[in-house]
PDB file of C-alpha atoms in Angstrom:
ATOM      1  CA  MET A   1     174.339 129.233  60.229  1.00  0.00           C
ATOM      2  CA  SER A   2     170.782 130.044  60.681  1.00  0.00           C
ATOM      3  CA  VAL A   3     170.446 131.365  64.419  1.00  0.00           C
ATOM      4  CA  PRO A   4     167.828 128.292  65.234  1.00  0.00           C
ATOM      5  CA  ALA A   5     170.327 125.873  64.234  1.00  0.00           C
ATOM      6  CA  ILE A   6     172.941 127.520  66.095  1.00  0.00           C
ATOM      7  CA  ALA A   7     170.069 127.791  69.091  1.00  0.00           C
ATOM      8  CA  CYS A   8     169.263 123.700  68.859  1.00  0.00           C
ATOM      9  CA  GLY A   9     172.967 122.589  68.109  1.00  0.00           C
ATOM     10  CA  VAL A  10     171.733 121.034  65.093  1.00  0.00           C
ATOM     11  CA  ARG A  11     172.980 122.016  61.492  1.00  0.00           C
ATOM     12  CA  THR A  12     172.258 124.188  59.312  1.00  0.00           C
ATOM     13  CA  GLU A  13     170.677 121.478  56.732  1.00  0.00           C
ATOM     14  CA  GLU A  14     169.045 119.884  59.689  1.00  0.00           C
ATOM     15  CA  ALA A  15     167.700 122.815  60.632  1.00  0.00           C
ATOM     16  CA  ALA A  16     165.808 123.640  57.273  1.00  0.00           C
ATOM     17  CA  VAL A  17     164.275 120.480  57.153  1.00  0.00           C
ATOM     18  CA  GLN A  18     162.155 120.925  60.558  1.00  0.00           C
ATOM     19  CA  LEU A  19     161.132 124.199  60.045  1.00  0.00           C
ATOM     20  CA  ASP A  20     159.783 123.628  56.897  1.00  0.00           C
ATOM     21  CA  GLU A  21     158.152 120.927  58.271  1.00  0.00           C
ATOM     22  CA  LEU A  22     156.677 122.560  61.071  1.00  0.00           C
ATOM     23  CA  HIS A  23     155.710 124.943  58.502  1.00  0.00           C
ATOM     24  CA  ARG A  24     153.382 122.073  56.573  1.00  0.00           C
ATOM     25  CA  ARG A  25     151.660 120.880  59.525  1.00  0.00           C
ATOM     26  CA  HIS A  26     150.849 125.148  59.632  1.00  0.00           C
ATOM     27  CA  LEU A  27     152.596 125.602  62.957  1.00  0.00           C
ATOM     28  CA  LEU A  28     155.046 128.340  61.649  1.00  0.00           C
ATOM     29  CA  THR A  29     154.388 131.356  59.104  1.00  0.00           C
ATOM     30  CA  ARG A  30     156.679 131.789  56.245  1.00  0.00           C
ATOM     31  CA  LEU A  31     157.480 135.715  56.489  1.00  0.00           C
ATOM     32  CA  PRO A  32     157.901 137.525  52.936  1.00  0.00           C
ATOM     33  CA  GLY A  33     161.263 137.859  51.681  1.00  0.00           C
ATOM     34  CA  ASP A  34     163.976 136.126  49.480  1.00  0.00           C
ATOM     35  CA  ALA A  35     164.969 134.248  52.278  1.00  0.00           C
ATOM     36  CA  PRO A  36     163.410 131.678  53.999  1.00  0.00           C
ATOM     37  CA  ARG A  37     162.233 132.811  57.300  1.00  0.00           C
ATOM     38  CA  TYR A  38     159.684 131.852  60.209  1.00  0.00           C
ATOM     39  CA  ALA A  39     157.301 133.795  62.703  1.00  0.00           C
ATOM     40  CA  PHE A  40     155.971 130.830  65.480  1.00  0.00           C
ATOM     41  CA  ARG A  41     151.983 131.448  65.217  1.00  0.00           C
ATOM     42  CA  ASP A  42     151.066 133.398  68.906  1.00  0.00           C
ATOM     43  CA  TYR A  43     149.200 129.617  70.360  1.00  0.00           C
ATOM     44  CA  VAL A  44     152.224 128.043  69.164  1.00  0.00           C
ATOM     45  CA  HIS A  45     154.621 130.130  70.572  1.00  0.00           C
ATOM     46  CA  ASP A  46     153.295 130.083  74.517  1.00  0.00           C
ATOM     47  CA  HIS A  47     152.687 126.465  74.485  1.00  0.00           C
ATOM     48  CA  ALA A  48     155.924 125.978  73.285  1.00  0.00           C
ATOM     49  CA  ARG A  49     157.404 128.667  76.211  1.00  0.00           C
ATOM     50  CA  ARG A  50     155.409 126.883  78.352  1.00  0.00           C
ATOM     51  CA  LEU A  51     156.512 123.884  77.480  1.00  0.00           C
ATOM     52  CA  ALA A  52     159.584 124.753  77.684  1.00  0.00           C
ATOM     53  CA  GLU A  53     159.666 126.356  80.985  1.00  0.00           C
ATOM     54  CA  ARG A  54     158.245 122.694  81.905  1.00  0.00           C
ATOM     55  CA  THR A  55     160.543 120.355  80.108  1.00  0.00           C
ATOM     56  CA  ASP A  56     163.669 121.915  79.263  1.00  0.00           C
ATOM     57  CA  CYS A  57     166.475 122.897  82.599  1.00  0.00           C
ATOM     58  CA  ARG A  58     167.493 126.365  82.592  1.00  0.00           C
ATOM     59  CA  GLN A  59     170.918 125.460  81.600  1.00  0.00           C
ATOM     60  CA  ALA A  60     169.674 124.459  78.206  1.00  0.00           C
ATOM     61  CA  ARG A  61     167.401 127.249  77.749  1.00  0.00           C
ATOM     62  CA  GLU A  62     170.530 129.413  78.706  1.00  0.00           C
ATOM     63  CA  ASP A  63     172.755 127.387  76.569  1.00  0.00           C
ATOM     64  CA  ALA A  64     171.140 127.776  73.512  1.00  0.00           C
ATOM     65  CA  LEU A  65     170.252 131.502  73.644  1.00  0.00           C
ATOM     66  CA  ARG A  66     173.857 131.856  74.868  1.00  0.00           C
ATOM     67  CA  ARG A  67     174.632 130.052  71.027  1.00  0.00           C
ATOM     68  CA  ALA A  68     172.391 132.148  69.407  1.00  0.00           C
ATOM     69  CA  ALA A  69     173.609 135.566  71.357  1.00  0.00           C
ATOM     70  CA  LYS A  70     177.583 134.513  70.144  1.00  0.00           C
ATOM     71  CA  HIS A  71     176.631 134.414  66.845  1.00  0.00           C
ATOM     72  CA  LEU A  72     174.455 137.271  66.507  1.00  0.00           C
ATOM     73  CA  GLY A  73     177.672 138.839  68.025  1.00  0.00           C
ATOM     74  CA  ARG A  74     180.406 137.491  65.828  1.00  0.00           C
ATOM     75  CA  SER A  75     178.261 137.728  63.221  1.00  0.00           C
ATOM     76  CA  ALA A  76     177.878 141.883  63.949  1.00  0.00           C
ATOM     77  CA  ALA A  77     181.298 141.920  64.342  1.00  0.00           C
ATOM     78  CA  ALA A  78     182.013 140.416  60.795  1.00  0.00           C
ATOM     79  CA  ALA A  79     179.879 142.447  58.830  1.00  0.00           C
ATOM     80  CA  ASP A  80     181.382 145.883  61.316  1.00  0.00           C
ATOM     81  CA  TYR A  81     184.755 144.591  60.499  1.00  0.00           C
ATOM     82  CA  GLY A  82     184.157 143.944  56.780  1.00  0.00           C
ATOM     83  CA  ALA A  83     182.697 147.687  56.715  1.00  0.00           C
ATOM     84  CA  PHE A  84     185.266 149.727  58.333  1.00  0.00           C
ATOM     85  CA  PRO A  85     188.330 147.726  58.780  1.00  0.00           C
ATOM     86  CA  ASP A  86     190.797 150.431  59.651  1.00  0.00           C
ATOM     87  CA  ARG A  87     187.924 151.595  62.128  1.00  0.00           C
ATOM     88  CA  TRP A  88     189.476 151.038  66.493  1.00  0.00           C
ATOM     89  CA  HIS A  89     187.608 147.723  67.255  1.00  0.00           C
ATOM     90  CA  LEU A  90     187.342 146.219  70.557  1.00  0.00           C
ATOM     91  CA  GLY A  91     186.857 143.217  71.810  1.00  0.00           C
ATOM     92  CA  PRO A  92     187.337 139.269  71.449  1.00  0.00           C
ATOM     93  CA  TRP A  93     185.259 138.735  68.442  1.00  0.00           C
ATOM     94  CA  TYR A  94     187.988 141.292  66.692  1.00  0.00           C
ATOM     95  CA  ASP A  95     190.782 139.599  67.942  1.00  0.00           C
ATOM     96  CA  ASP A  96     190.003 136.926  65.598  1.00  0.00           C
ATOM     97  CA  LEU A  97     188.941 138.944  62.681  1.00  0.00           C
ATOM     98  CA  LYS A  98     191.769 141.239  63.096  1.00  0.00           C
ATOM     99  CA  ARG A  99     194.046 137.541  63.013  1.00  0.00           C
ATOM    100  CA  ASP A 100     192.684 136.636  60.426  1.00  0.00           C
ATOM    101  CA  ALA A 101     192.865 139.226  57.930  1.00  0.00           C
ATOM    102  CA  GLN A 102     196.643 139.999  58.986  1.00  0.00           C
ATOM    103  CA  ASP A 103     197.647 136.551  58.213  1.00  0.00           C
ATOM    104  CA  SER A 104     195.764 136.612  54.322  1.00  0.00           C
ATOM    105  CA  ARG A 105     198.254 139.802  53.974  1.00  0.00           C
ATOM    106  CA  ARG A 106     200.640 137.958  54.719  1.00  0.00           C
ATOM    107  CA  SER A 107     199.683 134.768  52.370  1.00  0.00           C
ATOM    108  CA  ALA A 108     199.087 137.530  50.080  1.00  0.00           C
ATOM    109  CA  CYS A 109     201.628 140.260  50.243  1.00  0.00           C
ATOM    110  CA  GLY A 110     204.109 136.559  50.041  1.00  0.00           C
ATOM    111  CA  ASP A 111     202.342 135.464  46.803  1.00  0.00           C
ATOM    112  CA  ASN A 112     202.912 139.453  45.451  1.00  0.00           C
ATOM    113  CA  VAL A 113     206.829 138.618  45.969  1.00  0.00           C
ATOM    114  CA  ARG A 114     206.811 134.989  44.600  1.00  0.00           C
ATOM    115  CA  SER A 115     205.401 135.979  41.922  1.00  0.00           C
ATOM    116  CA  VAL A 116     207.672 138.836  40.993  1.00  0.00           C
ATOM    117  CA  GLY A 117     210.715 136.648  41.516  1.00  0.00           C
ATOM    118  CA  ALA A 118     209.440 134.599  39.307  1.00  0.00           C
ATOM    119  CA  GLN A 119     209.129 136.719  36.221  1.00  0.00           C
ATOM    120  CA  PRO A 120     211.298 135.964  33.320  1.00  0.00           C
ATOM    121  CA  GLY A 121     214.438 138.695  33.719  1.00  0.00           C
ATOM    122  CA  SER A 122     214.579 138.843  37.844  1.00  0.00           C
ATOM    123  CA  ARG A 123     217.267 138.512  39.313  1.00  0.00           C
ATOM    124  CA  ALA A 124     215.647 136.774  42.359  1.00  0.00           C
TER     125      ALA A 124
END
């Protein structure tokens, strides 16, 4: 999922449509690169910030920031764990990754045992 979608609490597809519409209306600038990335124009960013401060409750802004930070933290942990799985890891975001890796190894081990037992001439 994309960070804008997570921050807004919408599906990625819906966020993509909304971002394209804002770009079409010249409120966002598309950044160079393969993946579609956008940046607010300065005057739009300033207006949106002032409007959010007036109309959005503080809790809604904090919730959006919390959702985005949680997503980025989990993504960073997954990348770190994927690159260095045998290194020591600490923190709640790694717990699920370790559990998933253990389940995957157990499943692979079980598949290997079943395939060895199913080979012709085996005495399993």
